[in-house]
Amino acid sequence: MSNMKKILSLLLLVIALALAVAWWQVRQFAAAPLLIQQETLYQLPAGTGRVALEASLAEQHIIPDSLWFAPLLKLEPDLAKFKAGTYRLTPGMTVRQLLQLLASGKEAQFPIRFIEGTRLSEWLQALRQAPHIRHTLPEDKPEAVAAALKLPEDALLEGGFWPDTYLYTANTSDVAILARAHARMQARVASVWEHRQPDLPYRDVRQLVTMASIIEKETAVNDERGKVASVFINRLRTGMRLQTDPTVIYGLGDQYRGALTRSDLERATPYNTYVISGLPPGPIAMPGQASLNAAAHPLKTAYLYFVADGKGGHTFTTNLASHNRAVQAWRLAVKEKNER
């Protein structure tokens, strides 16, 4: 009987030792770094089970072939609650950290940047070229965007989306990103319109955004935006034409070749403010907050003219004679720069 007890005790010891070794091996496997040497995107399809996950990770050389993958998931069942998605794996990440990431559902985020002063056509090109976006727009045209977002016929498209950097996960649709940008612009514009200066010469919020888009295209210098706005407001109030080149360029569309000619300035388009009186029918770009603020709160000045000063800014003047001198100074600065 004593021999049987010894054998049983020995067997239990062996089993305990085997379990301890197995537990240690599982822990070692969980703490082992991934095989990747650089940042890697891993896509986990919906419906993937434990066996398929292990096979996928091994086939892509993310984890080593091991006997301990399944035991790890049994010992730590929270790691087995992985969710479908696209995940960003980094060198040095351990097997446990990988499984924790897959269980967290924190998918990789990708940025897309829309810059102030760009047009809707440029946004649609950027969306078309961005990685991991699901393209649902049938064509890159304003009409397709309006239909996809279910916008009314008179909705702002040009000038109707908030310029910013947007983060998205893989398989996010182009329309979903545009919907976020449109909602943000609506909220910003509504706030600016509500708090605008009284007695501005705008019939409606569309005209304020149109003015903001012109300011956005005329200067990138924040301190100048209020002055630029004052010039155009003064011109509107006195009945002078705005005569701003960016509106001409917008009206020319694909016919613009990089430099305006006299015939371009004389060509009749709905946006040519050398030909039409008042503001053009709509925005010419996506304005940012600073330009919206300037349109809603222009400085009170007597300026009627401005021209580039050759140093990145502009010279503002109140009469044509002073403006002509400023134009001559700008031309001289450009000539000297070209001769260097």
XYZ file of C-alpha atoms in Angstrom, residues 6-282:
277
model
C 4.550 6.537 -3.391
C 3.650 5.896 -7.041
C 0.545 8.082 -6.753
C 2.496 10.843 -5.054
C 5.184 10.604 -7.713
C 2.548 10.719 -10.471
C 0.923 13.767 -8.913
C 4.319 15.406 -8.629
C 5.047 14.723 -12.279
C 1.665 16.101 -13.285
C 2.162 19.176 -11.140
C 5.628 19.672 -12.598
C 4.261 19.250 -16.143
C 1.508 21.768 -15.446
C 4.014 24.192 -13.975
C 6.250 23.844 -17.030
C 3.266 24.252 -19.352
C 2.102 27.327 -17.424
C 5.626 28.760 -17.620
C 5.752 28.047 -21.384
C 2.398 29.764 -21.894
C 3.606 32.788 -19.942
C 6.820 32.874 -21.956
C 4.889 32.652 -25.202
C 2.520 35.448 -24.118
C 5.482 37.684 -23.257
C 7.374 36.904 -26.477
C 7.740 39.828 -28.911
C 6.065 39.686 -32.294
C 8.191 38.730 -35.282
C 7.553 41.985 -37.137
C 10.426 44.429 -37.675
C 8.312 47.416 -38.709
C 4.850 48.846 -38.157
C 2.320 46.453 -39.663
C -1.381 46.701 -40.383
C -3.238 43.515 -39.567
C -6.775 42.939 -40.803
C -8.965 40.571 -38.793
C -11.999 39.503 -40.844
C -15.399 39.168 -39.213
C -16.223 35.668 -38.046
C -12.598 34.616 -37.515
C -12.281 31.917 -34.837
C -9.366 30.994 -32.590
C -7.862 28.405 -34.928
C -8.161 30.686 -37.972
C -6.653 33.595 -36.040
C -3.619 31.539 -35.012
C -3.144 30.292 -38.569
C -3.447 33.811 -39.994
C -0.936 35.297 -37.550
C 1.539 32.498 -38.191
C 1.151 32.621 -41.995
C 1.827 36.364 -41.982
C 4.900 35.829 -39.781
C 3.475 37.954 -36.994
C 3.783 35.272 -34.292
C 5.910 32.114 -34.275
C 4.376 28.672 -34.705
C 3.705 27.493 -31.165
C 1.843 24.889 -29.158
C 0.888 27.517 -26.619
C -1.504 29.792 -28.513
C -4.660 27.807 -27.713
C -3.672 27.191 -24.061
C -3.031 30.922 -23.640
C -6.561 31.729 -24.795
C -7.965 29.091 -22.418
C -5.953 30.356 -19.451
C -6.823 34.006 -20.236
C -10.288 33.903 -21.840
C -10.525 37.718 -22.039
C -7.854 37.563 -24.746
C -10.137 35.371 -26.848
C -12.797 38.084 -27.245
C -11.152 39.546 -30.338
C -13.096 41.828 -32.661
C -12.946 42.221 -36.429
C -11.109 45.255 -37.767
C -7.801 46.652 -38.993
C -5.157 47.028 -36.300
C -1.783 48.743 -36.145
C 0.951 46.431 -34.811
C 4.299 47.855 -33.728
C 7.731 46.246 -33.249
C 8.311 45.202 -29.663
C 4.642 44.424 -29.054
C 4.172 41.075 -27.282
C 1.737 38.303 -28.156
C -0.389 39.224 -25.133
C -0.421 42.904 -26.139
C -1.454 41.892 -29.651
C -4.378 39.848 -28.320
C -5.330 42.623 -25.908
C -5.397 45.044 -28.840
C -7.595 42.717 -30.894
C -9.933 42.316 -27.914
C -10.092 46.080 -27.311
C -11.493 46.839 -30.762
C -9.211 49.906 -30.989
C -8.676 49.878 -34.716
C -5.919 51.742 -36.533
C -6.735 55.380 -37.273
C -5.769 57.019 -40.558
C -5.594 60.803 -41.112
C -6.860 62.782 -44.054
C -6.228 66.526 -44.133
C -8.375 69.103 -45.871
C -6.682 72.512 -46.021
C -8.344 75.923 -45.777
C -8.746 77.512 -49.179
C -9.049 74.263 -51.119
C -12.039 73.373 -53.265
C -14.525 70.517 -53.096
C -12.975 69.025 -56.244
C -9.629 68.804 -54.430
C -11.305 67.157 -51.424
C -12.867 64.521 -53.648
C -9.479 63.793 -55.242
C -7.888 63.461 -51.795
C -10.617 61.055 -50.701
C -10.162 59.004 -53.866
C -6.411 58.696 -53.207
C -6.557 58.112 -49.433
C -5.819 54.564 -48.227
C -8.388 52.221 -46.667
C -11.420 54.351 -47.590
C -14.514 52.648 -48.999
C -15.532 54.602 -52.084
C -19.278 54.887 -52.465
C -19.624 58.078 -54.528
C -20.443 57.076 -58.105
C -18.481 60.060 -59.425
C -16.457 62.957 -58.043
C -18.983 65.681 -58.744
C -20.948 68.063 -56.508
C -24.244 66.534 -57.643
C -23.139 63.101 -56.429
C -22.094 64.548 -53.064
C -25.406 66.382 -52.641
C -27.366 63.234 -53.458
C -25.283 61.046 -51.124
C -25.680 63.493 -48.220
C -29.367 64.082 -49.051
C -28.821 67.840 -49.127
C -31.394 70.324 -50.471
C -30.842 71.898 -53.875
C -29.707 75.220 -52.406
C -27.215 73.679 -49.941
C -23.661 74.974 -49.913
C -21.250 72.435 -51.370
C -18.321 74.654 -52.234
C -17.604 76.312 -48.912
C -19.855 73.853 -47.106
C -17.291 71.537 -45.471
C -15.049 72.233 -42.499
C -11.306 72.110 -43.327
C -9.421 70.034 -40.761
C -7.605 66.734 -40.250
C -10.060 63.857 -39.921
C -9.215 60.449 -38.466
C -10.974 57.377 -39.794
C -10.770 53.612 -39.493
C -10.347 51.226 -42.413
C -13.456 50.746 -44.552
C -14.934 54.102 -43.535
C -16.850 55.487 -46.507
C -15.997 58.692 -48.323
C -19.525 59.921 -47.670
C -19.172 59.359 -43.909
C -16.113 61.637 -43.801
C -17.846 64.290 -45.900
C -20.902 64.105 -43.628
C -18.716 64.827 -40.580
C -17.067 67.780 -42.320
C -20.417 69.150 -43.495
C -21.979 68.921 -40.039
C -19.020 70.718 -38.474
C -19.116 73.519 -41.037
C -22.851 74.001 -40.511
C -22.318 74.329 -36.765
C -19.394 76.762 -37.124
C -21.150 78.926 -39.695
C -24.352 79.066 -37.635
C -22.377 80.318 -34.641
C -20.471 82.926 -36.667
C -23.662 84.147 -38.344
C -25.428 84.477 -34.996
C -22.629 86.602 -33.521
C -21.792 88.708 -36.600
C -21.529 92.491 -36.525
C -24.812 94.272 -37.173
C -25.543 96.038 -40.460
C -23.163 94.034 -42.634
C -24.121 94.069 -46.349
C -24.979 90.350 -46.536
C -28.422 89.160 -47.588
C -27.944 85.765 -45.953
C -25.440 83.353 -44.444
C -24.429 82.154 -47.913
C -23.030 85.593 -48.694
C -21.050 85.657 -45.456
C -19.442 82.300 -46.319
C -18.802 83.554 -49.857
C -16.979 86.575 -48.449
C -15.011 84.345 -46.070
C -13.912 82.147 -48.973
C -12.635 85.180 -50.900
C -10.713 86.391 -47.845
C -9.260 82.887 -47.468
C -7.935 82.969 -51.029
C -6.631 86.544 -50.829
C -4.347 86.236 -47.799
C -2.741 83.654 -45.573
C -1.674 86.305 -43.063
C -4.023 86.178 -40.087
C -3.448 89.813 -39.117
C -4.519 90.937 -42.591
C -7.836 89.128 -42.827
C -9.794 91.839 -41.051
C -8.292 94.502 -43.332
C -9.048 92.482 -46.464
C -12.609 92.056 -45.244
C -12.873 95.812 -44.650
C -11.807 96.550 -48.238
C -14.516 94.321 -49.698
C -17.168 95.528 -47.238
C -16.322 99.156 -48.107
C -16.565 98.354 -51.795
C -19.933 96.659 -51.368
C -21.256 99.632 -49.433
C -20.064 102.169 -52.005
C -21.149 100.155 -55.037
C -17.606 99.436 -56.279
C -16.939 96.078 -57.869
C -14.856 93.735 -55.765
C -12.331 93.055 -58.571
C -10.674 90.105 -56.828
C -8.603 87.724 -58.916
C -9.479 84.477 -57.049
C -13.116 84.808 -58.132
C -12.023 85.158 -61.758
C -9.842 82.059 -61.454
C -12.712 80.094 -59.933
C -15.056 81.169 -62.709
C -12.572 80.063 -65.376
C -12.480 76.531 -63.967
C -10.343 74.185 -66.048
C -9.630 77.012 -68.510
C -7.333 78.740 -66.031
C -3.715 78.226 -67.104
C -1.798 79.610 -64.129
C -1.762 83.316 -64.995
C -4.626 85.720 -65.610
C -4.743 87.661 -68.866
C -6.651 90.818 -69.688
C -9.153 88.763 -71.666
C -9.668 86.573 -68.582
C -10.521 89.652 -66.521
C -13.008 90.744 -69.194
C -14.604 87.340 -69.680
C -18.154 87.238 -68.376
C -18.713 84.462 -65.831
C -21.027 84.472 -62.806
C -17.917 84.655 -60.597
C -15.920 87.357 -62.394
C -16.058 90.253 -59.938
C -14.389 92.526 -62.500
C -17.585 92.147 -64.550
C -20.369 91.557 -62.020
C -21.394 93.848 -59.201
C -21.534 92.591 -55.629
C -20.585 89.142 -54.413
C -20.431 86.101 -56.688
C -23.278 83.563 -56.393
C -21.450 81.327 -53.921
